[in-house]
Amino acid sequence: MAKTDNSSFEQKLFKAADKLRKNIDAAEYKHVVLGLIFLKYISESFSELYDQLKKDEYSDPEDRDEYLAANTFFVPKEARWSHIHANAKLPTIGQTIDEAMVSIERENKELKNVLPQVYGKANLDKTSLGELIDLISNTQLLAEHHNSKDLFGRVYEYFLGEFANAEGKKGGQFYTPKAIVKLMVEMIEPYKGRVYDPASGSGGMFVMSEKFVTEHQGNIRDITVYGQESNQTTWKLSKMNLAIRNINSKFVAWNTEGSFLKDAHPDLKADYILANPPFNQSEWGVDILQDDARWRYGVPPSGNANYGWLQHMLYHLSPRGVMATVLSNGSLSSNTSGEGDIRRNFIENDLVDCIVALPKQLFYNTGIPACIWIMRREKSQHHKEVLFIDASEMGYMKDRVHRDLSNEDVDKIAETYHNWKKGNEYHNVKGYCNSATLEEIEKHNFVLTPGRYVGIEDAEDDGISFETKMAELTQTLKAQMDKESELNDEIAKQLSKIGFTL
């Protein structure tokens, strides 16, 4: 069988699945589809090990401990995909799947209260549900059986992005566009240690960190992920997302209070922090947290949590750690309610490493221009300097309303940062990047907007003198004015023929 083109494979699969959505909202349907993809994944992994154990006369393929030892989910008989597929055309299929989810949670404590049990709902057309099961069964996933885990991971991740797009503003609450996550990961390079995301959403930061480690011949067991999410539905999506990637989500916590009011990892000092917290969040609980130890550089205002998030992350950063977070551009220049003083304290303490201005229209849930902050407690290179990168004009229009960064864009920005950090062939480029001293930043009143430091790109000299250009422009303008006069005379002439004068 010919190998499937994976770039179109996920698109075709999503399009086919979306056709079966009918009258169900994308926000609800995503749980139906992603739950089935997850069920198919764990059943595939289980079957692979089951067949191996069956061939071994000293092993019992129904022994749950065998799967536990191999870090594979144990799937009871009533939850195996073969059973689900065999019952796909029955009117009771919804109940069958819900029962399967319950039995999987019962056998695998790390999945307790995670899996969706929405298949028996009256508004879910059971014929369409059966067709969706057929669709997932009949795809060419098995054609790449040796690589099925990665393939399922890509399918799950692609579907998350498409559902986020379909949901618009609500979708942005659980999904950060892949290119932004990739850029932050490529810049801070989480090879080994503790990786933390205090607003972890559907787990995209952790998935991209895992990809980075494996692509650079590292060992995924060398990183441990820590996260926190206040939305239980989103947390469940992340638990499944990480399970498909075989990432241990033991330290990815959920509570309704969130990272400010109920910090799930109060003693954590992370080596890498990656986050996309809510932009400009108001009423976030500072009134209760006035004397909190996290506000070392100043108490953030109640009307905007941006500097609360930055200080929360700094508090959890190890002495040699590095953090990258996305925030609104307002964080770079705001002086409201003491924010300017906190930013000044960051700069004077030499905590800011790099600022990247991002293009507009990258996010599904907001049109607010955004930027990336990279901060370190200890700078081995470029002490008392900050690198500014203006990428606001980079990227391409993915569709009518969304922009995206290409792999080349991501590589260019990350390479610029690493060259600067290592002192390796870096040079300032007007209109794109500039390494500014703290003295220069002070002259700009501690505003960190990259445009102030990188300047405007020089226009390319075409070798034509100003005088020659002006002569040509003047000549063109005269010809246009003469033409306008002719047209005005013609209009007056035609109007006079029907009894009107100007």
Coordinates of C-alpha atoms in Angstrom, one line a residue:
M1 CA 0.0 0.0 0.0
A2 CA 1.4 3.4 -0.9
K3 CA 2.4 5.6 1.9
T4 CA -0.2 8.3 2.7
D5 CA 0.7 11.9 2.3
N6 CA 0.4 13.0 5.9
S7 CA 0.1 16.7 5.1
S8 CA -3.2 16.0 3.4
F9 CA -4.1 13.0 5.4
E10 CA -5.2 14.9 8.5
Q11 CA -7.0 17.5 6.4
K12 CA -9.0 14.8 4.6
L13 CA -9.8 13.0 7.8
F14 CA -11.0 16.2 9.5
K15 CA -13.1 17.2 6.5
A16 CA -14.8 13.8 6.5
A17 CA -15.4 13.8 10.2
D18 CA -16.8 17.4 10.1
K19 CA -19.3 16.3 7.5
L20 CA -20.8 14.0 10.1
R21 CA -21.2 16.8 12.6
K22 CA -24.5 17.9 11.3
N23 CA -26.4 20.1 13.8
I24 CA -23.9 19.7 16.7
D25 CA -21.8 22.7 17.8
A26 CA -18.0 22.4 17.2
A27 CA -17.4 22.9 20.9
E28 CA -19.5 19.8 21.7
Y29 CA -18.5 17.7 18.7
K30 CA -14.7 18.0 19.4
H31 CA -15.2 15.8 22.5
V32 CA -17.0 13.2 20.4
V33 CA -14.3 13.0 17.8
L34 CA -11.2 13.4 20.0
G35 CA -12.5 10.9 22.4
L36 CA -12.9 8.3 19.6
I37 CA -9.4 9.1 18.3
F38 CA -8.0 8.5 21.8
L39 CA -10.0 5.3 22.2
K40 CA -8.6 4.1 18.8
Y41 CA -5.1 5.0 19.9
I42 CA -5.1 3.2 23.2
S43 CA -6.7 0.2 21.6
E44 CA -4.0 0.1 18.9
S45 CA -1.2 0.3 21.5
F46 CA -2.9 -2.4 23.6
S47 CA -3.4 -4.7 20.6
E48 CA 0.2 -4.4 19.6
L49 CA 1.4 -5.5 23.1
Y50 CA -1.4 -8.1 23.3
D51 CA -0.2 -9.8 20.2
Q52 CA 3.4 -9.9 21.5
L53 CA 2.3 -11.4 24.9
K54 CA 0.1 -14.0 23.1
K55 CA 3.2 -15.4 21.3
D56 CA 5.0 -15.8 24.6
E57 CA 4.0 -19.0 26.4
Y58 CA 5.0 -17.6 29.8
S59 CA 2.9 -14.4 29.5
D60 CA -0.8 -13.8 29.9
P61 CA -2.1 -11.2 27.4
E62 CA -5.0 -10.5 29.8
D63 CA -2.8 -9.7 32.8
R64 CA -3.2 -6.0 33.6
D65 CA 0.3 -5.9 35.2
E66 CA 2.0 -6.8 31.9
Y67 CA 0.6 -3.5 30.4
L68 CA 1.4 -1.5 33.5
A69 CA 5.1 -2.7 33.3
A70 CA 5.2 -1.7 29.7
N71 CA 3.7 1.8 30.3
T72 CA 0.7 0.9 28.1
F73 CA -3.0 1.5 29.0
F74 CA -4.9 -1.7 29.8
V75 CA -8.1 -1.9 27.7
P76 CA -10.8 -4.3 28.9
K77 CA -12.6 -6.4 26.4
E78 CA -15.8 -4.3 26.3
A79 CA -13.7 -1.2 25.4
R80 CA -11.5 -2.6 22.6
W81 CA -11.9 -1.1 19.2
S82 CA -12.9 -4.4 17.6
H83 CA -15.9 -4.5 20.0
I84 CA -16.8 -0.9 19.4
H85 CA -16.5 -1.3 15.6
A86 CA -18.6 -4.5 15.6
N87 CA -21.4 -2.6 17.4
A88 CA -21.1 0.6 15.3
K89 CA -24.4 0.1 13.4
L90 CA -26.5 -0.7 16.5
P91 CA -28.8 2.0 17.9
T92 CA -27.1 1.4 21.3
I93 CA -23.6 2.3 20.1
G94 CA -23.6 5.6 22.1
Q95 CA -24.2 3.7 25.4
T96 CA -21.6 1.1 24.4
I97 CA -18.9 3.8 24.0
D98 CA -19.8 5.5 27.2
E99 CA -19.5 2.2 29.0
A100 CA -16.2 1.6 27.4
M101 CA -14.9 4.9 28.6
V102 CA -16.1 4.1 32.2
S103 CA -14.3 0.7 32.1
I104 CA -11.0 2.3 30.8
E105 CA -11.1 4.9 33.6
R106 CA -11.7 2.1 36.1
E107 CA -8.7 0.1 34.9
N108 CA -6.3 3.1 34.5
K109 CA -6.3 5.4 37.5
E110 CA -4.4 8.2 35.6
L111 CA -7.4 8.5 33.3
K112 CA -10.0 8.8 36.1
N113 CA -12.5 11.6 35.4
V114 CA -10.7 12.4 32.1
L115 CA -12.5 10.6 29.2
P116 CA -15.7 12.0 27.6
Q117 CA -18.9 10.1 28.3
V118 CA -21.1 12.0 25.8
Y119 CA -22.0 9.4 23.2
G120 CA -25.4 8.4 24.7
K121 CA -26.7 11.9 24.4
A122 CA -30.0 12.3 22.5
N123 CA -28.8 15.0 20.2
L124 CA -26.0 12.8 18.8
D125 CA -27.2 11.0 15.7
K126 CA -26.3 7.4 16.2
T127 CA -26.1 6.7 12.5
S128 CA -23.6 9.5 12.1
L129 CA -21.7 8.2 15.1
G130 CA -21.5 4.7 13.5
E131 CA -20.2 6.3 10.3
L132 CA -17.6 8.2 12.3
I133 CA -16.4 5.0 13.8
D134 CA -16.2 3.5 10.3
L135 CA -14.3 6.5 9.1
I136 CA -11.7 6.2 11.9
S137 CA -11.5 2.4 11.4
N138 CA -11.1 2.6 7.7
T139 CA -8.4 5.2 7.5
Q140 CA -5.0 4.2 6.5
L141 CA -3.7 4.5 10.1
L142 CA -2.6 0.9 10.1
A143 CA -0.6 1.5 6.9
E144 CA 2.0 3.1 9.2
H145 CA 1.4 0.8 12.1
H146 CA 5.1 1.1 13.2
N147 CA 4.6 4.8 13.5
S148 CA 0.9 4.8 14.6
K149 CA 1.6 6.6 17.9
D150 CA 3.1 9.6 16.2
L151 CA 0.4 9.5 13.6
F152 CA -2.4 9.5 16.1
G153 CA -0.6 12.4 18.0
R154 CA -0.5 14.4 14.8
V155 CA -4.2 13.7 14.1
Y156 CA -5.2 14.7 17.6
E157 CA -3.1 17.9 17.4
Y158 CA -4.4 18.8 14.0
F159 CA -8.0 18.2 15.1
L160 CA -7.5 20.4 18.2
G161 CA -6.4 23.3 15.9
E162 CA -9.3 22.8 13.5
F163 CA -11.8 22.8 16.3
A164 CA -10.2 25.9 17.8
N165 CA -10.6 27.6 14.5
A166 CA -14.2 26.5 14.2
E167 CA -15.0 27.7 17.7
G168 CA -13.3 31.1 17.1
K169 CA -12.9 33.1 20.3
K170 CA -13.7 30.2 22.6
G171 CA -11.2 28.0 20.7
G172 CA -8.4 30.3 21.6
Q173 CA -8.9 29.5 25.3
F174 CA -7.6 25.9 24.9
Y175 CA -5.3 26.2 21.9
T176 CA -2.2 28.2 21.0
P177 CA -1.3 28.2 17.3
K178 CA 1.4 25.7 16.6
A179 CA 3.8 28.1 15.0
I180 CA 3.9 30.3 18.1
V181 CA 4.5 27.3 20.4
K182 CA 7.2 26.0 18.0
L183 CA 9.0 29.4 18.0
M184 CA 9.1 29.6 21.8
V185 CA 10.3 26.0 22.2
E186 CA 13.0 26.5 19.5
M187 CA 14.2 29.7 21.3
I188 CA 14.5 28.3 24.8
E189 CA 15.4 24.7 23.9
P190 CA 14.0 22.5 26.7
Y191 CA 16.4 19.6 26.4
K192 CA 16.5 18.3 30.0
G193 CA 14.8 19.2 33.3
R194 CA 11.4 20.5 34.5
V195 CA 9.1 22.2 32.0
Y196 CA 6.3 24.2 33.5
D197 CA 3.1 25.9 32.0
P198 CA 0.9 27.7 34.6
A199 CA -1.9 28.1 32.0
S200 CA -1.5 24.7 30.2
G201 CA -4.6 24.6 28.1
S202 CA -4.7 21.4 26.0
G203 CA -1.0 20.7 26.5
G204 CA 0.5 22.1 23.3
M205 CA 3.6 23.5 25.0
F206 CA 4.4 20.0 26.4
V207 CA 3.8 18.2 23.1
M208 CA 6.1 20.6 21.3
S209 CA 8.8 20.2 24.0
E210 CA 8.6 16.5 23.5
K211 CA 8.9 16.9 19.7
F212 CA 12.0 19.1 20.2
V213 CA 13.7 16.6 22.5
T214 CA 13.1 13.7 20.1
E215 CA 14.0 15.6 17.0
H216 CA 17.4 16.5 18.6
Q217 CA 18.1 12.9 19.6
G218 CA 17.3 13.5 23.2
N219 CA 15.4 11.3 25.7
I220 CA 11.9 12.2 26.5
R221 CA 12.4 10.8 30.0
D222 CA 14.9 13.6 30.6
I223 CA 12.1 16.2 30.9
T224 CA 9.3 16.3 33.5
V225 CA 6.2 18.4 32.8
Y226 CA 4.3 20.4 35.3
G227 CA 1.1 22.3 34.5
Q228 CA -2.1 23.8 35.8
E229 CA -5.4 24.5 34.1
S230 CA -8.6 26.1 35.6
N231 CA -11.0 24.8 32.9
Q232 CA -11.8 21.1 33.6
T233 CA -12.9 20.4 30.1
T234 CA -9.7 21.7 28.6
W235 CA -7.7 19.8 31.3
K236 CA -9.3 16.6 30.1
L237 CA -8.3 17.3 26.5
S238 CA -4.7 17.9 27.7
K239 CA -4.6 14.6 29.6
M240 CA -5.7 12.7 26.5
N241 CA -3.3 14.8 24.3
L242 CA -0.3 14.0 26.5
A243 CA -1.3 10.3 26.9
I244 CA -1.3 9.9 23.1
R245 CA 2.3 11.3 23.1
N246 CA 3.3 9.0 26.0
I247 CA 4.1 12.1 28.1
N248 CA 3.6 11.5 31.8
S249 CA 0.9 14.1 32.9
K250 CA 1.0 13.2 36.6
F251 CA 1.9 16.8 37.5
V252 CA -0.6 18.5 35.2
A253 CA -3.2 19.6 37.7
W254 CA -6.7 21.0 37.5
N255 CA -8.5 23.3 40.0
T256 CA -11.2 25.9 39.5
E257 CA -9.2 28.6 41.4
G258 CA -6.3 28.7 38.9
S259 CA -2.6 29.3 39.3
F260 CA -2.9 32.7 41.2
L261 CA -5.3 31.7 43.9
K262 CA -4.4 28.0 44.3
D263 CA -0.9 27.3 43.0
A264 CA -0.7 23.6 42.4
H265 CA 3.1 23.5 42.5
P266 CA 4.0 26.0 45.2
D267 CA 7.6 24.7 45.7
L268 CA 8.4 24.1 42.0
K269 CA 11.5 25.7 40.5
A270 CA 11.4 25.0 36.8
D271 CA 14.2 24.9 34.3
Y272 CA 12.0 25.9 31.5
I273 CA 8.7 27.8 31.5
L274 CA 6.4 28.1 28.5
A275 CA 3.0 29.8 28.6
N276 CA 0.2 31.6 26.8
P277 CA -1.8 33.0 29.7
P278 CA -5.0 35.0 29.2
F279 CA -4.3 38.4 27.7
N280 CA -5.1 41.5 29.9
Q281 CA -7.0 39.4 32.5
S282 CA -9.0 41.5 34.9
E283 CA -10.4 40.6 38.4
W284 CA -7.9 37.9 38.9
G285 CA -7.6 37.9 42.7
V286 CA -4.9 40.3 43.6
D287 CA -7.1 41.8 46.3
I288 CA -6.7 38.6 48.2
L289 CA -3.0 38.3 47.3
Q290 CA -1.7 41.8 48.2
D291 CA 1.2 40.5 50.3
D292 CA 2.0 37.5 48.2
A293 CA 5.7 36.5 48.0
R294 CA 5.5 36.3 44.2
W295 CA 5.2 40.1 43.8
R296 CA 8.9 40.7 44.4
Y297 CA 9.1 43.5 41.7
G298 CA 5.8 45.2 42.5
V299 CA 2.1 44.4 43.1
P300 CA 0.3 44.0 39.8
P301 CA -2.9 46.0 39.2
S302 CA -6.3 44.3 39.8
G303 CA -7.4 45.3 36.3
N304 CA -4.7 43.5 34.4
A305 CA -2.9 40.2 35.3
N306 CA 0.0 40.5 32.7
Y307 CA 2.6 41.4 35.3
G308 CA 1.0 39.0 37.7
W309 CA 1.7 36.2 35.2
L310 CA 5.3 37.4 34.6
Q311 CA 6.1 37.5 38.3
H312 CA 4.3 34.1 39.0
M313 CA 6.6 32.5 36.3
L314 CA 9.7 34.3 37.6
Y315 CA 8.9 33.0 41.1
H316 CA 8.8 29.4 39.7
L317 CA 12.0 29.8 37.7
S318 CA 15.2 28.0 38.8
P319 CA 18.4 30.1 39.2
R320 CA 19.6 29.1 35.7
G321 CA 16.1 28.7 34.2
V322 CA 14.6 30.4 31.2
M323 CA 11.0 31.3 30.4
A324 CA 9.1 32.3 27.3
T325 CA 5.6 33.6 27.4
V326 CA 3.1 35.3 25.0
L327 CA 1.5 38.5 26.2
S328 CA -0.4 41.4 24.6
N329 CA 1.8 44.2 23.2
G330 CA 0.4 46.5 25.9
S331 CA 2.6 44.8 28.4
L332 CA 5.6 46.3 26.7
S333 CA 4.7 49.9 27.2
S334 CA 1.8 50.2 29.8
N335 CA 2.4 52.5 32.8
T336 CA -1.0 52.0 34.3
S337 CA -1.3 51.4 38.1
G338 CA 2.5 50.8 38.6
E339 CA 3.1 48.4 35.6
G340 CA 5.8 50.8 34.3
D341 CA 7.6 50.5 37.7
I342 CA 7.5 46.7 37.7
R343 CA 8.8 46.7 34.1
R344 CA 11.6 49.1 35.2
N345 CA 12.5 46.7 38.1
F346 CA 12.7 43.8 35.6
I347 CA 15.0 45.7 33.4
E348 CA 17.2 47.1 36.2
N349 CA 17.5 43.6 37.6
D350 CA 18.6 42.4 34.1
L351 CA 15.8 39.8 33.9
V352 CA 14.7 40.5 30.3
D353 CA 16.6 38.6 27.7
C354 CA 14.7 39.1 24.4
I355 CA 11.4 40.6 23.2
V356 CA 9.8 39.5 19.9
A357 CA 7.0 41.5 18.3
L358 CA 4.6 39.0 16.5
P359 CA 2.4 39.6 13.5
K360 CA -1.3 40.4 13.9
Q361 CA -4.0 37.8 13.2
L362 CA -2.0 34.8 14.6
F363 CA -4.6 33.9 17.3
Y364 CA -8.0 32.4 16.9
N365 CA -9.5 34.3 19.9
T366 CA -8.1 37.8 19.7
G367 CA -7.0 40.4 17.2
I368 CA -4.8 42.1 19.9
P369 CA -1.2 42.4 18.7
A370 CA 1.0 40.1 20.8
C371 CA 4.7 39.6 21.7
I372 CA 7.0 37.0 23.3
W373 CA 8.9 37.8 26.4
I374 CA 12.0 35.7 27.1
M375 CA 13.4 36.1 30.7
R376 CA 16.3 34.6 32.6
R377 CA 17.5 34.9 36.1
E378 CA 21.1 34.5 35.1
K379 CA 22.6 35.8 31.8
S380 CA 25.9 34.2 31.0
Q381 CA 26.1 36.3 27.8
H382 CA 24.9 39.9 27.0
H383 CA 24.8 41.1 30.6
K384 CA 22.8 44.4 30.8
E385 CA 21.5 44.0 27.2
V386 CA 18.2 43.0 25.6
L387 CA 17.7 41.6 22.1
F388 CA 14.7 43.1 20.2
I389 CA 13.3 41.3 17.2
D390 CA 10.5 42.9 15.1
A391 CA 8.7 40.0 13.3
S392 CA 5.5 42.0 13.0
E393 CA 5.6 41.9 9.2
M394 CA 6.6 38.2 8.9
G395 CA 4.3 35.3 8.1
Y396 CA 1.7 34.6 5.4
M397 CA -2.2 34.6 5.3
K398 CA -3.3 31.1 6.0
D399 CA -6.9 31.9 5.2
R400 CA -9.0 35.1 4.9
V401 CA -8.6 36.0 8.6
H402 CA -5.7 34.1 10.0
R403 CA -2.0 34.7 9.6
D404 CA 0.7 32.0 10.3
L405 CA 4.5 31.8 10.6
S406 CA 6.3 29.6 8.1
N407 CA 9.0 27.1 9.3
E408 CA 11.5 29.5 7.6
D409 CA 10.2 32.4 9.7
V410 CA 10.4 30.4 12.9
D411 CA 14.0 29.2 12.0
K412 CA 15.1 32.8 11.2
I413 CA 13.9 34.3 14.5
A414 CA 15.2 31.4 16.6
E415 CA 18.6 31.5 14.8
T416 CA 18.8 35.3 15.3
Y417 CA 18.3 34.8 19.0
H418 CA 20.8 31.9 19.4
N419 CA 23.4 33.7 17.3
W420 CA 23.1 36.7 19.6
K421 CA 23.1 34.6 22.7
K422 CA 26.3 32.8 21.7
G423 CA 28.0 35.8 20.1
N424 CA 28.1 33.8 16.8
E425 CA 27.9 36.0 13.7
Y426 CA 25.2 38.2 15.1
H427 CA 24.8 41.7 13.8
N428 CA 22.0 44.3 14.2
V429 CA 19.7 44.5 11.1
K430 CA 17.8 47.8 10.7
G431 CA 14.1 47.2 10.8
Y432 CA 14.5 43.6 12.1
C433 CA 16.7 43.2 15.2
N434 CA 18.8 45.2 17.6
S435 CA 20.8 44.5 20.8
A436 CA 20.1 47.4 23.1
T437 CA 21.9 48.3 26.3
L438 CA 20.0 49.1 29.5
E439 CA 21.1 52.7 29.1
E440 CA 19.4 52.9 25.7
I441 CA 16.2 51.4 27.2
E442 CA 16.3 53.9 30.0
K443 CA 16.3 56.7 27.4
H444 CA 13.1 55.2 26.1
N445 CA 11.6 55.4 29.6
F446 CA 11.8 51.6 29.9
V447 CA 9.3 50.9 27.1
L448 CA 10.2 47.6 25.4
T449 CA 8.4 47.9 22.1
P450 CA 10.9 46.5 19.5
G451 CA 10.0 49.1 16.8
R452 CA 11.6 51.8 19.0
Y453 CA 15.0 50.0 18.9
V454 CA 15.2 48.2 15.5
G455 CA 14.2 51.3 13.5
I456 CA 12.8 51.3 10.0
E457 CA 14.4 49.2 7.2
D458 CA 16.4 51.3 4.8
A459 CA 14.7 51.6 1.4
E460 CA 16.8 49.9 -1.4
D461 CA 18.7 52.5 -3.5
D462 CA 17.7 52.1 -7.1
G463 CA 20.4 54.4 -8.4
I464 CA 18.0 57.0 -9.7
S465 CA 18.6 60.6 -8.4
F466 CA 15.9 62.5 -6.5
E467 CA 15.8 65.2 -9.3
T468 CA 15.2 62.6 -12.0
K469 CA 12.4 61.0 -10.0
M470 CA 10.7 64.3 -9.3
A471 CA 10.9 65.3 -12.9
E472 CA 9.2 62.0 -13.9
L473 CA 6.5 62.3 -11.2
T474 CA 5.8 65.9 -12.2
Q475 CA 5.4 65.0 -15.8
T476 CA 3.1 62.1 -14.9
L477 CA 1.0 64.3 -12.7
K478 CA 0.6 67.0 -15.5
A479 CA -0.5 64.3 -17.9
Q480 CA -3.1 63.1 -15.4
M481 CA -4.4 66.6 -14.7
D482 CA -4.7 67.3 -18.5
K483 CA -6.7 64.0 -18.9
E484 CA -8.9 65.0 -16.0
S485 CA -9.6 68.3 -17.7
E486 CA -10.6 66.5 -20.9
L487 CA -12.9 64.2 -19.1
N488 CA -14.6 67.1 -17.3
D489 CA -15.2 68.9 -20.6
E490 CA -16.7 65.7 -22.1
I491 CA -19.0 65.2 -19.1
A492 CA -20.2 68.9 -19.4
K493 CA -20.8 68.3 -23.1
Q494 CA -22.9 65.1 -22.6
L495 CA -24.9 66.7 -19.8
S496 CA -25.7 69.8 -22.0
K497 CA -27.2 67.4 -24.7
I498 CA -29.9 66.3 -22.2
G499 CA -30.6 69.8 -20.9
F500 CA -28.3 70.1 -17.9
T501 CA -25.4 72.5 -17.3
L502 CA -22.6 72.4 -14.8

